[in-house]
Tab-separated table of C-alpha atoms and ligand atoms in Angstrom:
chain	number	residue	atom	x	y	z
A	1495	UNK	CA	-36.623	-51.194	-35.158
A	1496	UNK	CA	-37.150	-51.438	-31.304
A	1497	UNK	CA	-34.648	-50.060	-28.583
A	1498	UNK	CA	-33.809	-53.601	-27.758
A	1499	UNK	CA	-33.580	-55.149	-31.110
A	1500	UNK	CA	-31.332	-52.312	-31.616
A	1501	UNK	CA	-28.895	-52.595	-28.656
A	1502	UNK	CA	-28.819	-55.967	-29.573
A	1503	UNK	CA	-30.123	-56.602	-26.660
A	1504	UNK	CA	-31.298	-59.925	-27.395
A	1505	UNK	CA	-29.723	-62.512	-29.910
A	1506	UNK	CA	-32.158	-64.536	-31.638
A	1507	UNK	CA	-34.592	-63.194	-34.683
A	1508	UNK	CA	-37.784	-64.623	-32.913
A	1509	UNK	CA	-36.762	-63.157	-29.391
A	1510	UNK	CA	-36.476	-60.263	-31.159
A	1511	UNK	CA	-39.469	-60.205	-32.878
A	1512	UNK	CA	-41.330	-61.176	-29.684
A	1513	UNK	CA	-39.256	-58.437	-27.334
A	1514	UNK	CA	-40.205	-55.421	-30.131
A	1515	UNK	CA	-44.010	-56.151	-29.495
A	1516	UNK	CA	-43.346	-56.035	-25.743
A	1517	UNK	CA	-40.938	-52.841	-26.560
A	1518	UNK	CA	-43.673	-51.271	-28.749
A	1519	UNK	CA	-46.494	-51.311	-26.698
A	1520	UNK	CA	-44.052	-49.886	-23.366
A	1521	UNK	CA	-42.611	-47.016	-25.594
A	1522	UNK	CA	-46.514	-45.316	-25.771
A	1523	UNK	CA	-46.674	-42.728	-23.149
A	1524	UNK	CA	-49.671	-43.271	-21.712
A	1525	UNK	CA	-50.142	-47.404	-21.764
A	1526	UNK	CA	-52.204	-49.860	-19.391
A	1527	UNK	CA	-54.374	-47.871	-17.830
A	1528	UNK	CA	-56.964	-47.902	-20.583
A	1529	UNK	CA	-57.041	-51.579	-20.660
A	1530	UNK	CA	-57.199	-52.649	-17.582
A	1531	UNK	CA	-59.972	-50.331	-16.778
A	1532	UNK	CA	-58.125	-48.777	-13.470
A	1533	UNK	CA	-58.658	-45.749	-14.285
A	1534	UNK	CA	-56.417	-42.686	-14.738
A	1535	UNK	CA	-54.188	-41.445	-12.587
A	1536	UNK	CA	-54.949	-37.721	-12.243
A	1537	UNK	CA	-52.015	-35.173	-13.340
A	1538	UNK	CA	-48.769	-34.703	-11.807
A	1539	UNK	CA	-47.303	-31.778	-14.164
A	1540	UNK	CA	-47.695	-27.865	-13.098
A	1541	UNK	CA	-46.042	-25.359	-15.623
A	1542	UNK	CA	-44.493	-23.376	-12.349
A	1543	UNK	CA	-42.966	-20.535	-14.166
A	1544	UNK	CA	-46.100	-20.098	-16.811
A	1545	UNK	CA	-48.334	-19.583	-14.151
A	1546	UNK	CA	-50.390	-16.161	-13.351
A	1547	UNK	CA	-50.470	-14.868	-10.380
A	1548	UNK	CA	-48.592	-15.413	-7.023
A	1549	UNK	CA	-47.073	-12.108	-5.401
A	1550	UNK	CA	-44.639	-9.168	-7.184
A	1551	UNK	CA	-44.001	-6.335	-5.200
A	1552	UNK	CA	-40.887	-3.882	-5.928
A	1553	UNK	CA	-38.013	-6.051	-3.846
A	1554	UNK	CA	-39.034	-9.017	-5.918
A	1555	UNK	CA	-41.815	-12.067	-6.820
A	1556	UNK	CA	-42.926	-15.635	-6.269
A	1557	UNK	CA	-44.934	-18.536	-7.681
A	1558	UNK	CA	-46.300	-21.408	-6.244
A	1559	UNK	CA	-47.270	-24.697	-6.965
A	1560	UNK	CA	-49.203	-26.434	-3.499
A	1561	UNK	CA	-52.611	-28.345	-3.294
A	1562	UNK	CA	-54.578	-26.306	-5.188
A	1563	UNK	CA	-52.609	-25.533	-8.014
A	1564	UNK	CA	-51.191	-29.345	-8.114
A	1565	UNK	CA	-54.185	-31.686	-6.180
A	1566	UNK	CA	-51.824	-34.709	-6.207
A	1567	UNK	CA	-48.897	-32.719	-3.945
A	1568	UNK	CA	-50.414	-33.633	-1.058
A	1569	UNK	CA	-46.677	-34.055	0.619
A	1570	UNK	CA	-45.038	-31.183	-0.616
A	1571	UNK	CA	-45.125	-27.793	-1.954
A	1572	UNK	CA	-42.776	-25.551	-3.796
A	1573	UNK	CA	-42.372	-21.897	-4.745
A	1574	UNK	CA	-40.204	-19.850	-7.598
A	1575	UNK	CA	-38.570	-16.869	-5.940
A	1576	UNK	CA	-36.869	-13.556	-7.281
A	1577	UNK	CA	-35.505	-10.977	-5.132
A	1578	UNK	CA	-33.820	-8.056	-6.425
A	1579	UNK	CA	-30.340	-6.521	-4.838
A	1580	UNK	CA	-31.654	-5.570	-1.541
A	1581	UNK	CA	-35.264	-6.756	-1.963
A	1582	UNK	CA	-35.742	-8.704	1.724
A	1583	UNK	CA	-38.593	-11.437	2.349
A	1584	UNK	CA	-39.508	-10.450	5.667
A	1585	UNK	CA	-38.811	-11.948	8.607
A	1586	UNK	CA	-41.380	-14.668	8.988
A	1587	UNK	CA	-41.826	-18.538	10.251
A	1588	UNK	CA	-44.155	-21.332	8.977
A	1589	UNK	CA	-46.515	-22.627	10.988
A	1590	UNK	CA	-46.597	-26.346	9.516
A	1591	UNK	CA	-43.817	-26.623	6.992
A	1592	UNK	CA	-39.917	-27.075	6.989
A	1593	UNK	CA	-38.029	-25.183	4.146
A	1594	UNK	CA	-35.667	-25.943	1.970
A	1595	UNK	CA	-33.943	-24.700	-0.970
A	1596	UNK	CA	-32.014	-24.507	-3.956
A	1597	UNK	CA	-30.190	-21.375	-5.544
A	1598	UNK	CA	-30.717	-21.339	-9.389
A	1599	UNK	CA	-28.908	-17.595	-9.901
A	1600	UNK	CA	-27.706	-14.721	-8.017
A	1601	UNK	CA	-26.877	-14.605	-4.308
A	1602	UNK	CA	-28.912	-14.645	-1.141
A	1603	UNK	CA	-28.565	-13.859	2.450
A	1604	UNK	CA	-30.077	-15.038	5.212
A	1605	UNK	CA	-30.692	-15.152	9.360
A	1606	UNK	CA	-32.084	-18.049	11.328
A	1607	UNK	CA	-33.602	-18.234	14.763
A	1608	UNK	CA	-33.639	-21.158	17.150
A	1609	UNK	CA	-35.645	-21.578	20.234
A	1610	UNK	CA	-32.551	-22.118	22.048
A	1611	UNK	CA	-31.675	-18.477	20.870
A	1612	UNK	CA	-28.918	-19.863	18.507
A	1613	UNK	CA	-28.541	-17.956	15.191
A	1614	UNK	CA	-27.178	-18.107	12.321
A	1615	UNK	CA	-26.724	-15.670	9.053
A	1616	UNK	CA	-25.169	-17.305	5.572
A	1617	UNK	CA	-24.893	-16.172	2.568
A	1618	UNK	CA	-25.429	-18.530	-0.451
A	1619	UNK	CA	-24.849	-18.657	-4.265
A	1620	UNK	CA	-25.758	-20.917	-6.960
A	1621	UNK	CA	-26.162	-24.368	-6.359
A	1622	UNK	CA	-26.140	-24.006	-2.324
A	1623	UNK	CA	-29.091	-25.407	-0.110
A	1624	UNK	CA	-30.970	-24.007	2.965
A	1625	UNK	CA	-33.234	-25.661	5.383
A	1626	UNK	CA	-34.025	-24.049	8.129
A	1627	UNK	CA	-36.639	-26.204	10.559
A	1628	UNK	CA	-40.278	-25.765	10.981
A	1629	UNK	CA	-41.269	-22.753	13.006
A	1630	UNK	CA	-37.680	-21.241	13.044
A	1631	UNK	CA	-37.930	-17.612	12.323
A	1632	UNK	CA	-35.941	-16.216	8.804
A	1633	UNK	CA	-35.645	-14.328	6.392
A	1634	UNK	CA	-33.939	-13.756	2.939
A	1635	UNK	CA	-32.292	-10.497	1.308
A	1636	UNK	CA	-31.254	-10.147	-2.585
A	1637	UNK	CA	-27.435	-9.454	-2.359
A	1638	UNK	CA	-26.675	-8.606	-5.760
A	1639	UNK	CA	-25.103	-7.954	-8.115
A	1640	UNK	CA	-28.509	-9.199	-10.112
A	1641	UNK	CA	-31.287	-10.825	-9.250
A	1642	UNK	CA	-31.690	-13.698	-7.011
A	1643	UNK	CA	-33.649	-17.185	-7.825
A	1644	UNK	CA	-34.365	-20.058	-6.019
A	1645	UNK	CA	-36.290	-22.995	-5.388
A	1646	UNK	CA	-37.928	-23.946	-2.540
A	1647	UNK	CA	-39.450	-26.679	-1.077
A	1648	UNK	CA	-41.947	-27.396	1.313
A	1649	UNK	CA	-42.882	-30.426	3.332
A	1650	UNK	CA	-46.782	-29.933	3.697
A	1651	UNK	CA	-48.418	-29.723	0.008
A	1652	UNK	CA	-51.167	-27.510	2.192
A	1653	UNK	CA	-48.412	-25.324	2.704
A	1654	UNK	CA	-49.232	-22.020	1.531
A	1655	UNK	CA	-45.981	-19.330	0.637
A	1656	UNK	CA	-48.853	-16.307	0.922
A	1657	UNK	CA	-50.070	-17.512	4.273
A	1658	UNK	CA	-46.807	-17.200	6.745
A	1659	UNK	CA	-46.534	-15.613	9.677
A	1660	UNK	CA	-44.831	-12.250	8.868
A	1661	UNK	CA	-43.653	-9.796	11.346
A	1662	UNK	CA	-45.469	-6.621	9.937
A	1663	UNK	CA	-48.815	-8.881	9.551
A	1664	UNK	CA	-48.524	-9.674	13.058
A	1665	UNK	CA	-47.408	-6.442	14.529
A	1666	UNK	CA	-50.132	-4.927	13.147
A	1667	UNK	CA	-52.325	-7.384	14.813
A	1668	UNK	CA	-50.813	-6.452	17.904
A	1669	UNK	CA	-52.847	-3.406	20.216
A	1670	UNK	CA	-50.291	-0.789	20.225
A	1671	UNK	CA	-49.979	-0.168	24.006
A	1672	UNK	CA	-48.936	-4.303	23.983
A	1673	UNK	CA	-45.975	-3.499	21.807
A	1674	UNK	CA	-44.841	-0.180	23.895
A	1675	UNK	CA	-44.802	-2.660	26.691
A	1676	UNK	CA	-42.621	-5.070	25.064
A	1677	UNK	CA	-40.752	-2.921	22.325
A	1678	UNK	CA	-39.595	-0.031	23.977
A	1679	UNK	CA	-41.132	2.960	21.954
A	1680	UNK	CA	-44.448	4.772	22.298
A	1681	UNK	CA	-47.723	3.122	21.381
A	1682	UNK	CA	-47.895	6.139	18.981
A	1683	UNK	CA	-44.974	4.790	16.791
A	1684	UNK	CA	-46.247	1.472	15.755
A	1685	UNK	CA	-48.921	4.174	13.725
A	1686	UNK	CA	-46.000	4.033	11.539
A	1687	UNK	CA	-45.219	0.881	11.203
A	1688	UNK	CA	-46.552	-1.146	7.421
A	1689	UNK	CA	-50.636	-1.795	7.938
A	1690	UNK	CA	-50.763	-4.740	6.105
A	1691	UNK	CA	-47.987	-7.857	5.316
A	1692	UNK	CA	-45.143	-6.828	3.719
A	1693	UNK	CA	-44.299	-9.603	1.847
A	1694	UNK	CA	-41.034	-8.999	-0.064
A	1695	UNK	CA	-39.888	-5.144	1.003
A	1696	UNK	CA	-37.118	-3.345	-1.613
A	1697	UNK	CA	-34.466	-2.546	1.322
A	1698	UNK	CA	-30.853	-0.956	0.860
A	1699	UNK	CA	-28.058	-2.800	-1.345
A	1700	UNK	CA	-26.429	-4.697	1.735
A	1701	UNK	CA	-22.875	-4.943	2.139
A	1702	UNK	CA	-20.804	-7.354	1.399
A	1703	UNK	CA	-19.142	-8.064	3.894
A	1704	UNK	CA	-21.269	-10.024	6.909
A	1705	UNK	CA	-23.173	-6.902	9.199
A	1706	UNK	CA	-23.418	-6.633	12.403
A	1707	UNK	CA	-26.802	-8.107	14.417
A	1708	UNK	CA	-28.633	-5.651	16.484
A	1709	UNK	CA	-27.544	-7.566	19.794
A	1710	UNK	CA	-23.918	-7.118	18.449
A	1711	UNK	CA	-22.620	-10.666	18.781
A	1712	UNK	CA	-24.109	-14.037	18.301
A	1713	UNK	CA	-25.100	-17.060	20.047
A	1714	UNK	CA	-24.221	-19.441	17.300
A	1715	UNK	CA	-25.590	-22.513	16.027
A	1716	UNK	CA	-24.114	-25.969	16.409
A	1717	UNK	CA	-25.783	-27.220	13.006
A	1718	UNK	CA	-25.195	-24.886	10.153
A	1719	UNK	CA	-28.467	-24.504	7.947
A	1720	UNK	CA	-26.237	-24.405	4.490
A	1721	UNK	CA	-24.883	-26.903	2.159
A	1722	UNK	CA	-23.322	-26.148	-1.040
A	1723	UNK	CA	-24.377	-29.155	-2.697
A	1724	UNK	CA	-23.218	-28.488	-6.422
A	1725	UNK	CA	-19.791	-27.517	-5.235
A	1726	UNK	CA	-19.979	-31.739	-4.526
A	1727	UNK	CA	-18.677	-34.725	-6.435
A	1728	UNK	CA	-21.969	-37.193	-7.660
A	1729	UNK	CA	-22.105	-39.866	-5.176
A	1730	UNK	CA	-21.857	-42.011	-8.190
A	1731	UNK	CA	-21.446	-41.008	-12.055
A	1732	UNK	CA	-22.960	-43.205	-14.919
A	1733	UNK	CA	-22.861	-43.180	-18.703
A	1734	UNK	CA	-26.191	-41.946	-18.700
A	1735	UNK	CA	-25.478	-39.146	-16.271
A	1736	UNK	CA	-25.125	-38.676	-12.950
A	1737	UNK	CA	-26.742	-37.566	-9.502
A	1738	UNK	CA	-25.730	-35.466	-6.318
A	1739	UNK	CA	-27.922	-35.496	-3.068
A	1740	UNK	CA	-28.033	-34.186	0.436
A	1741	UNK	CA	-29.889	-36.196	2.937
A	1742	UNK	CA	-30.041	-35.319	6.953
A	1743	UNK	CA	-26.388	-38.046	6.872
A	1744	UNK	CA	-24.427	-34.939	4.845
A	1745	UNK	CA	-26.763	-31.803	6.287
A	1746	UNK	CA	-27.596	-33.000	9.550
A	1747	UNK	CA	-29.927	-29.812	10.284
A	1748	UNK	CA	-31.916	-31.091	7.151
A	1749	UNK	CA	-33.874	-34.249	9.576
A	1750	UNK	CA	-37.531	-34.006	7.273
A	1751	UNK	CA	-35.789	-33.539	3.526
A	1752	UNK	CA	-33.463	-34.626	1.088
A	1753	UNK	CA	-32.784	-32.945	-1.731
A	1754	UNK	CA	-31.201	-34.417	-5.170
A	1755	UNK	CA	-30.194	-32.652	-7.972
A	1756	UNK	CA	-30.025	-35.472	-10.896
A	1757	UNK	CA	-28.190	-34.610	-14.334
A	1758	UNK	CA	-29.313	-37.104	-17.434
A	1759	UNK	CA	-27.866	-36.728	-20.884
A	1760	UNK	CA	-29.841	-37.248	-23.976
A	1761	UNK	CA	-31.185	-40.588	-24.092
A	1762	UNK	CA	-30.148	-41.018	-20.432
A	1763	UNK	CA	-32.911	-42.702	-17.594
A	1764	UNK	CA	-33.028	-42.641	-13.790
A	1765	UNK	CA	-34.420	-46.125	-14.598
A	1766	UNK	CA	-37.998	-47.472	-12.590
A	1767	UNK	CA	-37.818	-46.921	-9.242
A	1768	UNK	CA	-40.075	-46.011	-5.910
A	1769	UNK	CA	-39.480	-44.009	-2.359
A	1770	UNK	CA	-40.345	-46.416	0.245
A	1771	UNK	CA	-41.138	-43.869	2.533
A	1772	UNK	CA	-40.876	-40.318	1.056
A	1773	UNK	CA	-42.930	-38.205	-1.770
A	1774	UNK	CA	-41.176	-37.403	-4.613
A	1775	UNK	CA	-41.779	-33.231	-5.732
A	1776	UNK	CA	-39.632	-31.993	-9.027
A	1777	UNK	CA	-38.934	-28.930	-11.027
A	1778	UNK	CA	-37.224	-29.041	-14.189
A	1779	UNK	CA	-33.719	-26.676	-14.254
A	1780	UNK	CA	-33.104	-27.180	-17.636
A	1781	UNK	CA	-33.985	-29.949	-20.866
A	1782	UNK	CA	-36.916	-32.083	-21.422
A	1783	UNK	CA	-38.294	-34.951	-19.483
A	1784	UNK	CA	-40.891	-37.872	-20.177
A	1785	UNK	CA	-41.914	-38.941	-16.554
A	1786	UNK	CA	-43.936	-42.026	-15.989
A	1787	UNK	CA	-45.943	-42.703	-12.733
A	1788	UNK	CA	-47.634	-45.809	-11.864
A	1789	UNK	CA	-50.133	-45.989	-9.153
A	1790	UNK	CA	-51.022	-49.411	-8.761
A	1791	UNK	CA	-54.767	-51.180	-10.364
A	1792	UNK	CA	-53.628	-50.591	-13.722
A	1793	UNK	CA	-52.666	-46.704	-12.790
A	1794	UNK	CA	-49.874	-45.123	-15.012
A	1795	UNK	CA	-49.760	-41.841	-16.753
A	1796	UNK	CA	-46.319	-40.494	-18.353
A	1797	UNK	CA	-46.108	-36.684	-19.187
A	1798	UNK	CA	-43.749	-34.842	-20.821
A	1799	UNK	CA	-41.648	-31.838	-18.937
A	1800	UNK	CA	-40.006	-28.633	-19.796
A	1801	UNK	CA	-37.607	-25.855	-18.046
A	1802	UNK	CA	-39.712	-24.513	-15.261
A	1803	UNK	CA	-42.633	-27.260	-14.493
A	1804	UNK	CA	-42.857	-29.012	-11.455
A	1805	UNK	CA	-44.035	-32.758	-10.991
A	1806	UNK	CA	-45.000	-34.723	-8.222
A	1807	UNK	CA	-44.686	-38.468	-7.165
A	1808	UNK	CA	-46.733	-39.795	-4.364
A	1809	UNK	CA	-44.642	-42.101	-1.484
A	1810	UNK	CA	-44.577	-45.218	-2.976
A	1811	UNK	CA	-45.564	-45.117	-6.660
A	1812	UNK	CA	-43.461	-46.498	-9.196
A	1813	UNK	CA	-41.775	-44.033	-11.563
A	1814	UNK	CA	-38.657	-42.945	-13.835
A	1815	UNK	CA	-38.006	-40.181	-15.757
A	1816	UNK	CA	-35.899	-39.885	-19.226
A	1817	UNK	CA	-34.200	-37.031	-21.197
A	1818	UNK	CA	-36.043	-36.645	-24.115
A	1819	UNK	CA	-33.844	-33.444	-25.469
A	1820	UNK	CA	-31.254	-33.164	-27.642
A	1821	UNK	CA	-29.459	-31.120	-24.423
A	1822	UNK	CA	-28.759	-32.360	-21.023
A	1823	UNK	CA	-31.809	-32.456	-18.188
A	1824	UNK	CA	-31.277	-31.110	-15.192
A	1825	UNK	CA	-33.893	-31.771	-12.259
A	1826	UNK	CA	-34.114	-30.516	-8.911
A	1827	UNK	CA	-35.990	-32.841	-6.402
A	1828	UNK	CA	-36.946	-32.652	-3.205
A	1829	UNK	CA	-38.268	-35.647	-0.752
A	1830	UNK	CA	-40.551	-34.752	2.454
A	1831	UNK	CA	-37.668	-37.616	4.584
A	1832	UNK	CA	-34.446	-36.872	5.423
A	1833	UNK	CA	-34.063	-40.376	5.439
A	1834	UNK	CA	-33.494	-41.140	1.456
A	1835	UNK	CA	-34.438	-44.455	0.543
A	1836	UNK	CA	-35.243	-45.832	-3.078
A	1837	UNK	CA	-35.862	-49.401	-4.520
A	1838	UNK	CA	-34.457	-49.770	-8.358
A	1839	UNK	CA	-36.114	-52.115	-10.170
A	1840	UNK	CA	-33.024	-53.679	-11.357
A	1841	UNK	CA	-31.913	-54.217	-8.008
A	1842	UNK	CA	-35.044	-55.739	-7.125
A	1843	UNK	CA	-35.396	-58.509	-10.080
A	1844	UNK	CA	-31.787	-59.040	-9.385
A	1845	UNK	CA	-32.189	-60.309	-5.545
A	1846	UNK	CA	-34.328	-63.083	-6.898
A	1847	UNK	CA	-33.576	-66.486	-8.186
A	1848	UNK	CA	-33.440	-66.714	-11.837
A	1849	UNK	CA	-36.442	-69.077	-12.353
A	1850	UNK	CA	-38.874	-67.063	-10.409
A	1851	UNK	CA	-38.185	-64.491	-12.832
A	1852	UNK	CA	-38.494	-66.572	-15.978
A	1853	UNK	CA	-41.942	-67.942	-14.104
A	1854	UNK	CA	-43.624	-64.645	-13.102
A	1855	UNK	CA	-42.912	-62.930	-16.444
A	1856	UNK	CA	-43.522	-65.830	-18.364
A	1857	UNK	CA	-40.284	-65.317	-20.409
A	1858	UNK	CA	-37.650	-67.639	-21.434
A	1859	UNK	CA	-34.841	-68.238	-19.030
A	1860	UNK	CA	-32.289	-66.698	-21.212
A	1861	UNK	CA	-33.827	-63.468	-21.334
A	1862	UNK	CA	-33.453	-63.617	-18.017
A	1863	UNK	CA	-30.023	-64.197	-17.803
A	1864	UNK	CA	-29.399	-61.031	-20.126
A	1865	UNK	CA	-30.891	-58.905	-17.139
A	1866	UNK	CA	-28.777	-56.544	-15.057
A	1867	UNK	CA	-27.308	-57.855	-12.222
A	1868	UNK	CA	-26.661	-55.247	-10.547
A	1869	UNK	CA	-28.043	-51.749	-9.758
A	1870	UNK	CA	-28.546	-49.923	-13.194
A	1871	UNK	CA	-29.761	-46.510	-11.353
A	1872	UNK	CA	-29.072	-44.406	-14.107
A	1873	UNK	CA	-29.187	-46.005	-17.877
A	1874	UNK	CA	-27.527	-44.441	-21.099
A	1875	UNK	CA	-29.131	-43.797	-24.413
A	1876	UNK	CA	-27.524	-47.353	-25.460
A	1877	UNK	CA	-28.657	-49.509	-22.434
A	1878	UNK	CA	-28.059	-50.393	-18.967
A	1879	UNK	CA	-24.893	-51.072	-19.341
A	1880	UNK	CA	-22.169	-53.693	-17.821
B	1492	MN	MN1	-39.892	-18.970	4.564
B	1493	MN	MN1	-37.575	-40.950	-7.556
């Protein structure tokens, strides 16, 4: 029996019948392409956590998925990080990519510079977001108790987490008798100082309660570079789950990304849909997915996802994703705009007049009028819904 034969979606035996051939030949995972001869459309899965390699040092580790691990991410790049209690990713800035991200465990601290001299330090736990602008200097220290995890996310896929500017790496660029000038101690004491980048150093526990800065007080920022955006209500709930987000409208420091974190039960589907003017980059927090991409010319690929892989939707393509578990999916995504915009495809058959429907699909106008008329967005197990 097909899923709309038995929703009961339709009422008649031979719409039925003719529906579960349409059904049967949709429900295949990877469909069209073959036929029309378009070609395939190249991967968009990366099994993040799997992967070898990346950097471990004592203070902690990260993974990453960019261009070369993931071709299609041109737009956006994302790494796994662990940092032990007191393990401190130097201070460092990026060169060509924005960052943002997403605690998954544990608790992080963190400093931000601005060229205007404006700092700021936070301290996040799970479910909080940072995004601190391209270029701005920061860094991030493991604050126990336990490890630290995150997310983050990148706005360049060429963006490379092993190929920031780092303070040691440049000092040590630096002739000494450049940084006496400029530093304040003898040229003989930068002899001492790390001879390559130190990447992720194991520091001391830090305190709990906020430190002082070195220049005692602060020049603080006017836009704070934190949101705690699970400690918000969904901006709308379905029966098929429901989806937070934080755009540059509620984190106006956040102007290049958006991040969503989107919660399907079993059965549930962030129904057909495309980013008008973003790239979509995932990683799955928890469940299993089946995501389907379609690129246009007869294009499409779905794949299925586990806890820990990352996917990837180019600007524009058409794609959904569905919980395939028995458990609830969780997925964190992130969107090189801070400017979200996204087209549903029930929203868009809706907007248009009944017989141009029933014309371009070549389908009876009472299937028609069984469509949604509104914005499905997220679908249950059971259907769109009323
Ligand atoms: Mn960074
Ligand atoms: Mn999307």
């Amino acid at each position: 029996m097909s899923e709309l034969s038995r929703r009961g979606f339709l009422g008649s035996a031979t719409l039925a019948a003719s529906a579960a051939g349409v059904t049967a030949a949709g429900a295949e995972p990877e469909y069209g392409g073959h036929e029309k001869g378009g070609g395939e459309l190249p991967s968009f899965r990366f099994a993040l956590e799997e992967s070898q390699g990346g950097h471990r040092t004592e203070g902690g580790s990260a993974r990453q998925a960019t261009i070369k691990e993931l071709p299609v991410s041109k737009g956006l790049a994302g790494v796994s990080m662990r940092l032990h209690p007191g393990g401190i990713r130097e201070l460092h800035w990026h060169a060509i990519a924005a960052e943002w991200a997403f605690v998954l465990e544990g608790r992080v601290r963190t400093t931000v510079i601005a060229p205007d001299g404006a700092s700021e330090m936070n301290d996040f736990e799970p479910g909080d977001v940072w995004y601190f602008p391209r270029g701005h200097g920061h860094m991030l220290q493991g604050l126990g108790p336990g490890d630290a995890h995150f997310i983050l996310i990148f706005d360049d896929g060429a963006f490379s987490e092993f190929g920031t500017f780092s303070v040691t790496d440049w000092l040590h660029h630096t002739p000494p008798e450049v940084l006496a000038k400029s530093m304040g101690l003898p040229a003989s004491a930068f002899a001492k100082f790390p001879k390559k980048e130190v990447y992720i150093a194991q520091g001391q526990i830090p305190p709990q309660d906020p430190p002082r800065m070195h220049q005692g007080g602060q020049k603080l920022t006017s836009a704070t570079h934190r949101y705690p955006l699970l400690a918000q209500e969904p901006h709308s709930r379905f029966a098929g789950g429901e989806e937070r987000r934080v755009s540059a409208r509620e984190f106006p420091i956040s102007t290049t990304m958006t991040g969503v974190v989107l919660d399907l039960k079993p059965g549930g589907l962030r129904e057909p849909h495309w980013h008008p003017n973003a790239d979509e980059w995932q990683y799955i927090i928890r469940g299993k997915a089946r995501i389907g991409v379609f690129g246009s010319e007869g294009r499409a690929r779905a794949e299925e996802f586990k806890a820990g892989d990352v996917g990837y939707v180019p600007r524009g393509y058409g794609h959904y994703i569905e919980n395939i578990g028995e458990e609830p999916l969780r997925v964190l995504i992130g969107f090189n705009s801070g400017d979200y915009q996204e087209i549903s495809l029930s929203t868009w058959l809706a907007a248009n007049p009944e017989a141009v429907l029933a014309d371009n699909f070549q389908i009876p106008e009472e299937w028609v009028a069984r469509l949604p008329r509104r914005r499905v967005f997220i679908a249950s197990k059971d259907g769109p819904g009323t």
